[in-house]
Amino acid sequence: MLLRALVRTARMVRHTPRLAAGLIPDDEVLLDVPDDRLGPALVAAGRGEYGPAAKLLATTREAAEWENRDRYTTRLAAFARSRSEWFDDWLSAAPHDPDALLLKAELAVVRGWESPARAELLREVSPLLTAAADADPRDPVPWRIALDHARGTHASYTEFEELWAQAVRRSSYHYGCHASALMYLSANWYGSHAECFHFAERAAADALPGSLIQALPVRAAFAYLTSAAGNLPRERLDRAADLAIALSGEYAAADPWPAEVRNLLMYVLIRLERWHDALDQLRLIGPHATSFPWDRLSDDPLGQFLELRDGVRIEVAARTPLRGRSARADGPGSGGR
């Protein structure tokens, strides 16, 4: 035991500094960095101006950019949750604007989730979801919000299926709707691990090339690994991680679009003790730490990310021989788990 500990320490001392190659310095890693379109809208909102946010969401609606529309709605609602003056002005000026109605529904559901009287409060905001959906019948984003709402109001499986049918009718491959449906079907809510994985794997198999829907199985793995119980085969978790690794590889390093998927994948790889694969994802993540999944572990998600990043480097160093090339012994099918 003593000899093993000494060898591990020697490996860590020798290799940990070298493994920083390709990693962004800690002070350059940022949390939830907005893209070039969302950033100016948030800056303007900080000055109390709603015009850029209104224009941004209108552009996504007119161009049917549903994935961007969903992301921007989520981020703008998060900002309005703490600083709502700009949004209040927008609603006063244009109470029937489809984009303002969408943001109003998202904000109401987010606030409802924060309340101790969650189910009761969420039921009261149901008319806002209807208004947002009616404002543009093409838009799948109100139905993603409705699926989140259904989870919080203890909606029946029949009600969930009706909402899901409305969502996929508008966009068969909308990632946000799929991710929300997956949560409803998870064992943490109203489904089971088997049901959750079945949904995720089937959706991933039908997904378009490069679609983030291919990351649904790794989201199912996350739900499983953070649950209180379950006994799924390790091979199923590894397959989910492998699929997400392949998806991540289709995007450039430091690309903000797959950043949340890469952060989630990193968590799953750490739990599976696939340290070399986790280090590879860290290099691809670059400066783009995301709140999810780290806010599920800590009130300081950026600090949690940086701490685990150091931990991954240490574990890889401890498994690297003192001499010779690094042996990747922690992947599927190896004996190094």
mmCIF file of C-alpha atoms in Angstrom:
data_model
loop_
_atom_site.group_PDB
_atom_site.id
_atom_site.type_symbol
_atom_site.label_atom_id
_atom_site.label_comp_id
_atom_site.label_asym_id
_atom_site.label_seq_id
_atom_site.Cartn_x
_atom_site.Cartn_y
_atom_site.Cartn_z
ATOM 1 C CA MET A 1 0.000 0.000 0.000
ATOM 2 C CA LEU A 2 2.791 2.409 0.868
ATOM 3 C CA LEU A 3 4.656 1.643 -2.359
ATOM 4 C CA ARG A 4 1.483 2.160 -4.394
ATOM 5 C CA ALA A 5 0.851 5.522 -2.726
ATOM 6 C CA LEU A 6 4.442 6.636 -3.367
ATOM 7 C CA VAL A 7 4.229 5.692 -7.052
ATOM 8 C CA ARG A 8 0.923 7.516 -7.424
ATOM 9 C CA THR A 9 2.376 10.643 -5.816
ATOM 10 C CA ALA A 10 5.460 10.505 -8.027
ATOM 11 C CA ARG A 11 3.306 10.219 -11.134
ATOM 12 C CA MET A 12 1.164 13.162 -10.050
ATOM 13 C CA VAL A 13 4.202 15.358 -9.417
ATOM 14 C CA ARG A 14 5.794 14.409 -12.725
ATOM 15 C CA HIS A 15 2.818 14.606 -15.075
ATOM 16 C CA THR A 16 0.222 17.032 -13.664
ATOM 17 C CA PRO A 17 1.954 20.242 -14.891
ATOM 18 C CA ARG A 18 2.360 18.820 -18.415
ATOM 19 C CA LEU A 19 -1.329 17.908 -18.584
ATOM 20 C CA ALA A 20 -2.241 21.595 -18.379
ATOM 21 C CA ALA A 21 -1.242 21.843 -22.063
ATOM 22 C CA GLY A 22 -4.265 22.780 -24.138
ATOM 23 C CA LEU A 23 -6.283 23.927 -21.125
ATOM 24 C CA ILE A 24 -7.414 27.521 -20.700
ATOM 25 C CA PRO A 25 -6.030 29.225 -17.532
ATOM 26 C CA ASP A 26 -8.504 29.332 -14.660
ATOM 27 C CA ASP A 27 -9.006 33.098 -14.873
ATOM 28 C CA GLU A 28 -10.037 32.819 -18.545
ATOM 29 C CA VAL A 29 -12.779 30.273 -17.924
ATOM 30 C CA LEU A 30 -16.180 31.968 -17.767
ATOM 31 C CA LEU A 31 -19.640 30.745 -16.838
ATOM 32 C CA ASP A 32 -22.468 30.764 -19.384
ATOM 33 C CA VAL A 33 -20.778 33.130 -21.823
ATOM 34 C CA PRO A 34 -23.429 34.531 -24.209
ATOM 35 C CA ASP A 35 -22.827 34.300 -27.936
ATOM 36 C CA ASP A 36 -22.289 37.314 -30.169
ATOM 37 C CA ARG A 37 -26.022 37.759 -30.727
ATOM 38 C CA LEU A 38 -27.243 37.372 -27.164
ATOM 39 C CA GLY A 39 -24.439 39.385 -25.539
ATOM 40 C CA PRO A 40 -25.497 42.818 -26.878
ATOM 41 C CA ALA A 41 -29.132 42.139 -25.944
ATOM 42 C CA LEU A 42 -28.123 41.364 -22.346
ATOM 43 C CA VAL A 43 -25.917 44.453 -22.169
ATOM 44 C CA ALA A 44 -28.778 46.610 -23.416
ATOM 45 C CA ALA A 45 -31.177 45.011 -20.935
ATOM 46 C CA GLY A 46 -28.697 45.877 -18.205
ATOM 47 C CA ARG A 47 -29.098 49.516 -19.286
ATOM 48 C CA GLY A 48 -32.873 49.157 -19.141
ATOM 49 C CA GLU A 49 -33.348 48.895 -22.922
ATOM 50 C CA TYR A 50 -35.533 46.102 -24.290
ATOM 51 C CA GLY A 51 -35.191 46.879 -28.011
ATOM 52 C CA PRO A 52 -32.232 44.581 -28.807
ATOM 53 C CA ALA A 53 -33.808 41.656 -26.933
ATOM 54 C CA ALA A 54 -37.110 42.194 -28.750
ATOM 55 C CA LYS A 55 -35.322 42.335 -32.107
ATOM 56 C CA LEU A 56 -33.288 39.215 -31.333
ATOM 57 C CA LEU A 57 -36.304 37.086 -30.455
ATOM 58 C CA ALA A 58 -38.286 38.466 -33.397
ATOM 59 C CA THR A 59 -35.441 37.438 -35.727
ATOM 60 C CA THR A 60 -35.402 33.885 -34.386
ATOM 61 C CA ARG A 61 -39.168 33.631 -34.809
ATOM 62 C CA GLU A 62 -39.222 35.011 -38.329
ATOM 63 C CA ALA A 63 -36.352 32.733 -39.403
ATOM 64 C CA ALA A 64 -37.735 29.715 -37.506
ATOM 65 C CA GLU A 65 -34.478 29.420 -35.543
ATOM 66 C CA TRP A 66 -36.194 27.410 -32.843
ATOM 67 C CA GLU A 67 -33.085 26.127 -31.055
ATOM 68 C CA ASN A 68 -31.598 29.618 -30.780
ATOM 69 C CA ARG A 69 -34.987 31.014 -29.799
ATOM 70 C CA ASP A 70 -35.229 28.546 -26.947
ATOM 71 C CA ARG A 71 -31.724 29.278 -25.676
ATOM 72 C CA TYR A 72 -32.151 33.031 -25.893
ATOM 73 C CA THR A 73 -35.546 32.903 -24.181
ATOM 74 C CA THR A 74 -34.080 30.912 -21.300
ATOM 75 C CA ARG A 75 -31.152 33.291 -20.844
ATOM 76 C CA LEU A 76 -33.233 36.470 -21.137
ATOM 77 C CA ALA A 77 -35.748 35.122 -18.624
ATOM 78 C CA ALA A 78 -32.911 34.313 -16.216
ATOM 79 C CA PHE A 79 -31.728 37.899 -16.502
ATOM 80 C CA ALA A 80 -35.250 39.305 -16.086
ATOM 81 C CA ARG A 81 -35.681 37.230 -12.946
ATOM 82 C CA SER A 82 -33.295 39.512 -11.099
ATOM 83 C CA ARG A 83 -33.598 42.692 -13.199
ATOM 84 C CA SER A 84 -37.048 42.972 -14.715
ATOM 85 C CA GLU A 85 -37.420 46.709 -15.407
ATOM 86 C CA TRP A 86 -36.532 46.418 -19.092
ATOM 87 C CA PHE A 87 -38.940 43.538 -19.538
ATOM 88 C CA ASP A 88 -41.747 45.314 -17.691
ATOM 89 C CA ASP A 89 -41.293 48.236 -20.090
ATOM 90 C CA TRP A 90 -41.449 45.867 -23.061
ATOM 91 C CA LEU A 91 -44.708 44.320 -21.866
ATOM 92 C CA SER A 92 -46.207 47.747 -21.254
ATOM 93 C CA ALA A 93 -45.271 48.915 -24.735
ATOM 94 C CA ALA A 94 -46.269 45.714 -26.587
ATOM 95 C CA PRO A 95 -48.487 43.459 -24.432
ATOM 96 C CA HIS A 96 -49.460 41.256 -27.398
ATOM 97 C CA ASP A 97 -45.975 40.855 -28.882
ATOM 98 C CA PRO A 98 -45.439 37.092 -29.481
ATOM 99 C CA ASP A 99 -41.851 37.344 -28.252
ATOM 100 C CA ALA A 100 -42.782 39.225 -25.102
ATOM 101 C CA LEU A 101 -45.551 36.687 -24.426
ATOM 102 C CA LEU A 102 -43.073 33.826 -24.819
ATOM 103 C CA LEU A 103 -40.632 35.414 -22.409
ATOM 104 C CA LYS A 104 -43.470 36.179 -19.976
ATOM 105 C CA ALA A 105 -44.500 32.526 -19.941
ATOM 106 C CA GLU A 106 -40.927 31.308 -19.422
ATOM 107 C CA LEU A 107 -40.332 33.788 -16.612
ATOM 108 C CA ALA A 108 -43.590 32.855 -14.879
ATOM 109 C CA VAL A 109 -42.771 29.141 -14.977
ATOM 110 C CA VAL A 110 -39.232 29.733 -13.696
ATOM 111 C CA ARG A 111 -40.562 31.810 -10.810
ATOM 112 C CA GLY A 112 -43.208 29.192 -10.093
ATOM 113 C CA TRP A 113 -40.570 26.496 -9.808
ATOM 114 C CA GLU A 114 -38.785 28.556 -7.151
ATOM 115 C CA SER A 115 -41.853 28.795 -4.913
ATOM 116 C CA PRO A 116 -42.587 26.403 -2.023
ATOM 117 C CA ALA A 117 -46.166 26.360 -3.380
ATOM 118 C CA ARG A 118 -44.838 25.266 -6.778
ATOM 119 C CA ALA A 119 -47.717 23.196 -8.125
ATOM 120 C CA GLU A 120 -50.405 25.682 -7.098
ATOM 121 C CA LEU A 121 -48.521 28.683 -8.459
ATOM 122 C CA LEU A 122 -47.671 26.958 -11.712
ATOM 123 C CA ARG A 123 -51.313 26.044 -12.309
ATOM 124 C CA GLU A 124 -52.182 29.731 -12.035
ATOM 125 C CA VAL A 125 -49.872 30.640 -14.923
ATOM 126 C CA SER A 126 -51.401 28.142 -17.375
ATOM 127 C CA PRO A 127 -53.173 30.943 -19.327
ATOM 128 C CA LEU A 128 -49.779 32.492 -20.065
ATOM 129 C CA LEU A 129 -48.666 29.274 -21.756
ATOM 130 C CA THR A 130 -51.795 29.261 -23.879
ATOM 131 C CA ALA A 131 -51.227 32.883 -24.880
ATOM 132 C CA ALA A 132 -47.620 32.187 -25.866
ATOM 133 C CA ALA A 133 -48.586 29.119 -27.902
ATOM 134 C CA ASP A 134 -51.430 30.929 -29.667
ATOM 135 C CA ALA A 135 -49.198 33.898 -30.527
ATOM 136 C CA ASP A 136 -47.294 31.815 -33.109
ATOM 137 C CA PRO A 137 -48.688 28.333 -33.785
ATOM 138 C CA ARG A 138 -45.418 27.294 -35.519
ATOM 139 C CA ASP A 139 -43.257 27.841 -32.450
ATOM 140 C CA PRO A 140 -42.232 24.727 -30.455
ATOM 141 C CA VAL A 141 -40.696 26.731 -27.593
ATOM 142 C CA PRO A 142 -44.013 27.352 -25.760
ATOM 143 C CA TRP A 143 -44.460 23.584 -25.760
ATOM 144 C CA ARG A 144 -41.032 23.063 -24.202
ATOM 145 C CA ILE A 145 -42.140 25.497 -21.488
ATOM 146 C CA ALA A 146 -45.411 23.584 -21.202
ATOM 147 C CA LEU A 147 -43.508 20.318 -20.696
ATOM 148 C CA ASP A 148 -41.512 21.945 -17.873
ATOM 149 C CA HIS A 149 -44.790 23.231 -16.471
ATOM 150 C CA ALA A 150 -46.338 19.756 -16.641
ATOM 151 C CA ARG A 151 -43.547 18.293 -14.554
ATOM 152 C CA GLY A 152 -44.083 20.916 -11.855
ATOM 153 C CA THR A 153 -47.869 20.532 -11.750
ATOM 154 C CA HIS A 154 -47.798 16.713 -11.473
ATOM 155 C CA ALA A 155 -49.490 16.357 -14.850
ATOM 156 C CA SER A 156 -50.649 12.849 -15.728
ATOM 157 C CA TYR A 157 -48.898 10.733 -18.340
ATOM 158 C CA THR A 158 -51.844 11.292 -20.679
ATOM 159 C CA GLU A 159 -51.455 15.063 -20.343
ATOM 160 C CA PHE A 160 -47.726 14.725 -20.923
ATOM 161 C CA GLU A 161 -48.288 12.709 -24.098
ATOM 162 C CA GLU A 162 -50.687 15.359 -25.424
ATOM 163 C CA LEU A 163 -48.114 18.103 -24.853
ATOM 164 C CA TRP A 164 -45.354 15.998 -26.391
ATOM 165 C CA ALA A 165 -47.459 15.411 -29.496
ATOM 166 C CA GLN A 166 -47.969 19.165 -29.862
ATOM 167 C CA ALA A 167 -44.237 19.783 -29.470
ATOM 168 C CA VAL A 168 -43.046 17.265 -32.072
ATOM 169 C CA ARG A 169 -45.773 18.350 -34.471
ATOM 170 C CA ARG A 170 -44.044 21.727 -34.610
ATOM 171 C CA SER A 171 -40.455 20.512 -34.606
ATOM 172 C CA SER A 172 -39.576 16.822 -34.708
ATOM 173 C CA TYR A 173 -35.972 17.421 -33.671
ATOM 174 C CA HIS A 174 -36.183 20.225 -31.148
ATOM 175 C CA TYR A 175 -33.543 19.547 -28.508
ATOM 176 C CA GLY A 176 -35.161 21.595 -25.738
ATOM 177 C CA CYS A 177 -38.468 19.747 -26.010
ATOM 178 C CA HIS A 178 -36.675 16.407 -26.000
ATOM 179 C CA ALA A 179 -34.601 17.345 -22.940
ATOM 180 C CA SER A 180 -37.706 18.484 -21.048
ATOM 181 C CA ALA A 181 -39.609 15.314 -21.970
ATOM 182 C CA LEU A 182 -36.656 13.236 -20.833
ATOM 183 C CA MET A 183 -36.781 14.843 -17.397
ATOM 184 C CA TYR A 184 -40.493 14.032 -17.052
ATOM 185 C CA LEU A 185 -39.767 10.394 -17.934
ATOM 186 C CA SER A 186 -36.818 10.068 -15.549
ATOM 187 C CA ALA A 187 -36.954 8.120 -12.305
ATOM 188 C CA ASN A 188 -36.450 11.385 -10.423
ATOM 189 C CA TRP A 189 -39.906 12.470 -11.598
ATOM 190 C CA TYR A 190 -42.664 10.333 -13.132
ATOM 191 C CA GLY A 191 -40.913 7.601 -15.073
ATOM 192 C CA SER A 192 -38.132 5.099 -14.575
ATOM 193 C CA HIS A 193 -34.504 4.668 -15.553
ATOM 194 C CA ALA A 194 -35.486 2.128 -18.202
ATOM 195 C CA GLU A 195 -38.179 4.374 -19.677
ATOM 196 C CA CYS A 196 -35.845 7.366 -19.653
ATOM 197 C CA PHE A 197 -33.046 5.507 -21.441
ATOM 198 C CA HIS A 198 -35.433 3.965 -23.955
ATOM 199 C CA PHE A 199 -36.766 7.393 -24.902
ATOM 200 C CA ALA A 200 -33.274 8.871 -25.113
ATOM 201 C CA GLU A 201 -31.765 6.050 -27.155
ATOM 202 C CA ARG A 202 -34.656 5.928 -29.604
ATOM 203 C CA ALA A 203 -34.561 9.704 -30.134
ATOM 204 C CA ALA A 204 -30.775 9.679 -30.593
ATOM 205 C CA ALA A 205 -31.017 6.903 -33.180
ATOM 206 C CA ASP A 206 -33.525 8.966 -35.192
ATOM 207 C CA ALA A 207 -31.652 12.266 -34.839
ATOM 208 C CA LEU A 208 -30.105 14.214 -37.687
ATOM 209 C CA PRO A 209 -26.296 14.216 -38.036
ATOM 210 C CA GLY A 210 -24.725 16.642 -35.580
ATOM 211 C CA SER A 211 -27.977 17.110 -33.671
ATOM 212 C CA LEU A 212 -27.649 17.648 -29.936
ATOM 213 C CA ILE A 213 -30.444 15.097 -29.559
ATOM 214 C CA GLN A 214 -27.666 12.519 -29.856
ATOM 215 C CA ALA A 215 -26.641 13.669 -26.369
ATOM 216 C CA LEU A 216 -29.961 12.591 -24.846
ATOM 217 C CA PRO A 217 -28.589 9.219 -23.678
ATOM 218 C CA VAL A 218 -25.838 10.997 -21.749
ATOM 219 C CA ARG A 219 -28.538 13.167 -20.162
ATOM 220 C CA ALA A 220 -30.289 9.935 -19.202
ATOM 221 C CA ALA A 221 -26.983 8.707 -17.753
ATOM 222 C CA PHE A 222 -26.722 11.920 -15.736
ATOM 223 C CA ALA A 223 -30.255 11.416 -14.388
ATOM 224 C CA TYR A 224 -29.344 7.862 -13.428
ATOM 225 C CA LEU A 225 -26.023 8.767 -11.798
ATOM 226 C CA THR A 226 -27.620 11.530 -9.716
ATOM 227 C CA SER A 227 -30.571 9.423 -8.556
ATOM 228 C CA ALA A 228 -30.881 7.650 -5.265
ATOM 229 C CA ALA A 229 -31.256 4.149 -6.675
ATOM 230 C CA GLY A 230 -30.957 2.076 -9.806
ATOM 231 C CA ASN A 231 -29.051 -0.830 -11.276
ATOM 232 C CA LEU A 232 -28.417 -0.269 -14.970
ATOM 233 C CA PRO A 233 -25.582 -2.123 -16.711
ATOM 234 C CA ARG A 234 -22.330 -0.201 -16.881
ATOM 235 C CA GLU A 235 -22.189 -0.912 -20.628
ATOM 236 C CA ARG A 236 -25.318 1.166 -21.218
ATOM 237 C CA LEU A 237 -23.754 4.169 -19.501
ATOM 238 C CA ASP A 238 -20.560 3.760 -21.515
ATOM 239 C CA ARG A 239 -22.526 3.600 -24.770
ATOM 240 C CA ALA A 240 -24.261 6.848 -23.860
ATOM 241 C CA ALA A 241 -20.915 8.490 -23.130
ATOM 242 C CA ASP A 242 -19.370 7.153 -26.340
ATOM 243 C CA LEU A 243 -22.226 8.560 -28.423
ATOM 244 C CA ALA A 244 -21.820 11.974 -26.784
ATOM 245 C CA ILE A 245 -18.044 11.850 -27.340
ATOM 246 C CA ALA A 246 -18.642 11.223 -31.036
ATOM 247 C CA LEU A 247 -21.113 14.124 -31.165
ATOM 248 C CA SER A 248 -18.688 16.437 -29.355
ATOM 249 C CA GLY A 249 -16.030 15.541 -31.898
ATOM 250 C CA GLU A 250 -18.195 16.938 -34.710
ATOM 251 C CA TYR A 251 -17.835 20.455 -33.309
ATOM 252 C CA ALA A 252 -14.763 22.671 -33.107
ATOM 253 C CA ALA A 253 -12.919 23.109 -29.835
ATOM 254 C CA ALA A 254 -14.250 25.998 -27.717
ATOM 255 C CA ASP A 255 -17.463 26.140 -29.767
ATOM 256 C CA PRO A 256 -20.127 27.624 -27.456
ATOM 257 C CA TRP A 257 -23.005 25.718 -29.120
ATOM 258 C CA PRO A 258 -22.224 22.247 -27.649
ATOM 259 C CA ALA A 259 -20.711 23.652 -24.440
ATOM 260 C CA GLU A 260 -23.499 22.450 -22.124
ATOM 261 C CA VAL A 261 -23.417 18.977 -23.674
ATOM 262 C CA ARG A 262 -19.644 18.828 -23.201
ATOM 263 C CA ASN A 263 -19.911 19.961 -19.575
ATOM 264 C CA LEU A 264 -22.573 17.330 -18.944
ATOM 265 C CA LEU A 265 -20.478 14.689 -20.687
ATOM 266 C CA MET A 266 -17.488 15.637 -18.549
ATOM 267 C CA TYR A 267 -19.554 15.008 -15.398
ATOM 268 C CA VAL A 268 -20.652 11.573 -16.633
ATOM 269 C CA LEU A 269 -17.103 10.622 -17.643
ATOM 270 C CA ILE A 270 -15.827 11.620 -14.199
ATOM 271 C CA ARG A 271 -18.470 9.462 -12.527
ATOM 272 C CA LEU A 272 -17.471 6.589 -14.804
ATOM 273 C CA GLU A 273 -13.805 7.238 -13.952
ATOM 274 C CA ARG A 274 -12.928 7.631 -17.616
ATOM 275 C CA TRP A 275 -10.282 10.202 -16.805
ATOM 276 C CA HIS A 276 -8.484 10.473 -20.150
ATOM 277 C CA ASP A 277 -11.782 10.948 -21.972
ATOM 278 C CA ALA A 278 -12.781 13.610 -19.431
ATOM 279 C CA LEU A 279 -9.491 15.431 -20.043
ATOM 280 C CA ASP A 280 -10.146 15.357 -23.788
ATOM 281 C CA GLN A 281 -13.519 17.015 -23.215
ATOM 282 C CA LEU A 282 -11.943 19.664 -21.006
ATOM 283 C CA ARG A 283 -9.688 20.668 -23.881
ATOM 284 C CA LEU A 284 -12.714 20.864 -26.173
ATOM 285 C CA ILE A 285 -14.747 22.868 -23.644
ATOM 286 C CA GLY A 286 -12.109 25.601 -23.575
ATOM 287 C CA PRO A 287 -13.386 28.683 -21.719
ATOM 288 C CA HIS A 288 -17.060 27.659 -21.795
ATOM 289 C CA ALA A 289 -18.130 26.379 -18.393
ATOM 290 C CA THR A 290 -21.910 26.110 -18.054
ATOM 291 C CA SER A 291 -24.129 26.291 -14.991
ATOM 292 C CA PHE A 292 -25.685 22.916 -15.770
ATOM 293 C CA PRO A 293 -24.707 20.393 -14.483
ATOM 294 C CA TRP A 294 -22.398 21.989 -11.912
ATOM 295 C CA ASP A 295 -25.177 23.978 -10.212
ATOM 296 C CA ARG A 296 -26.663 20.601 -9.243
ATOM 297 C CA LEU A 297 -23.551 19.965 -7.159
ATOM 298 C CA SER A 298 -22.639 23.380 -5.746
ATOM 299 C CA ASP A 299 -23.839 26.932 -5.228
ATOM 300 C CA ASP A 300 -20.628 27.943 -7.010
ATOM 301 C CA PRO A 301 -20.849 26.139 -10.373
ATOM 302 C CA LEU A 302 -17.752 27.811 -11.835
ATOM 303 C CA GLY A 303 -15.710 26.951 -8.759
ATOM 304 C CA GLN A 304 -17.003 23.375 -8.934
ATOM 305 C CA PHE A 305 -16.022 23.122 -12.593
ATOM 306 C CA LEU A 306 -12.492 24.397 -11.946
ATOM 307 C CA GLU A 307 -12.054 22.112 -8.942
ATOM 308 C CA LEU A 308 -13.081 19.046 -10.908
ATOM 309 C CA ARG A 309 -10.925 20.145 -13.817
ATOM 310 C CA ASP A 310 -7.897 20.023 -11.529
ATOM 311 C CA GLY A 311 -9.076 16.680 -10.206
ATOM 312 C CA VAL A 312 -9.225 15.192 -13.696
ATOM 313 C CA ARG A 313 -5.647 16.271 -14.418
ATOM 314 C CA ILE A 314 -4.467 14.746 -11.148
ATOM 315 C CA GLU A 315 -6.216 11.438 -11.841
ATOM 316 C CA VAL A 316 -4.787 11.225 -15.367
ATOM 317 C CA ALA A 317 -1.315 12.031 -14.038
ATOM 318 C CA ALA A 318 -1.628 9.360 -11.347
ATOM 319 C CA ARG A 319 -2.433 6.762 -14.007
ATOM 320 C CA THR A 320 0.365 7.753 -16.383
ATOM 321 C CA PRO A 321 3.572 5.659 -16.154
ATOM 322 C CA LEU A 322 6.634 7.471 -14.839
ATOM 323 C CA ARG A 323 8.382 6.689 -18.105
ATOM 324 C CA GLY A 324 7.091 6.189 -21.595
ATOM 325 C CA ARG A 325 3.889 7.256 -23.258
ATOM 326 C CA SER A 326 0.599 7.650 -21.439
ATOM 327 C CA ALA A 327 -1.539 4.523 -21.429
ATOM 328 C CA ARG A 328 -5.228 5.242 -21.978
ATOM 329 C CA ALA A 329 -6.421 2.519 -19.666
ATOM 330 C CA ASP A 330 -9.670 4.006 -18.496
ATOM 331 C CA GLY A 331 -11.888 3.569 -21.540
ATOM 332 C CA PRO A 332 -14.640 1.048 -22.228
ATOM 333 C CA GLY A 333 -13.426 -2.498 -22.477
ATOM 334 C CA SER A 334 -10.260 -1.800 -20.519
ATOM 335 C CA GLY A 335 -9.361 -2.868 -17.046
ATOM 336 C CA GLY A 336 -8.632 0.601 -15.738
ATOM 337 C CA ARG A 337 -12.027 1.708 -14.491
#
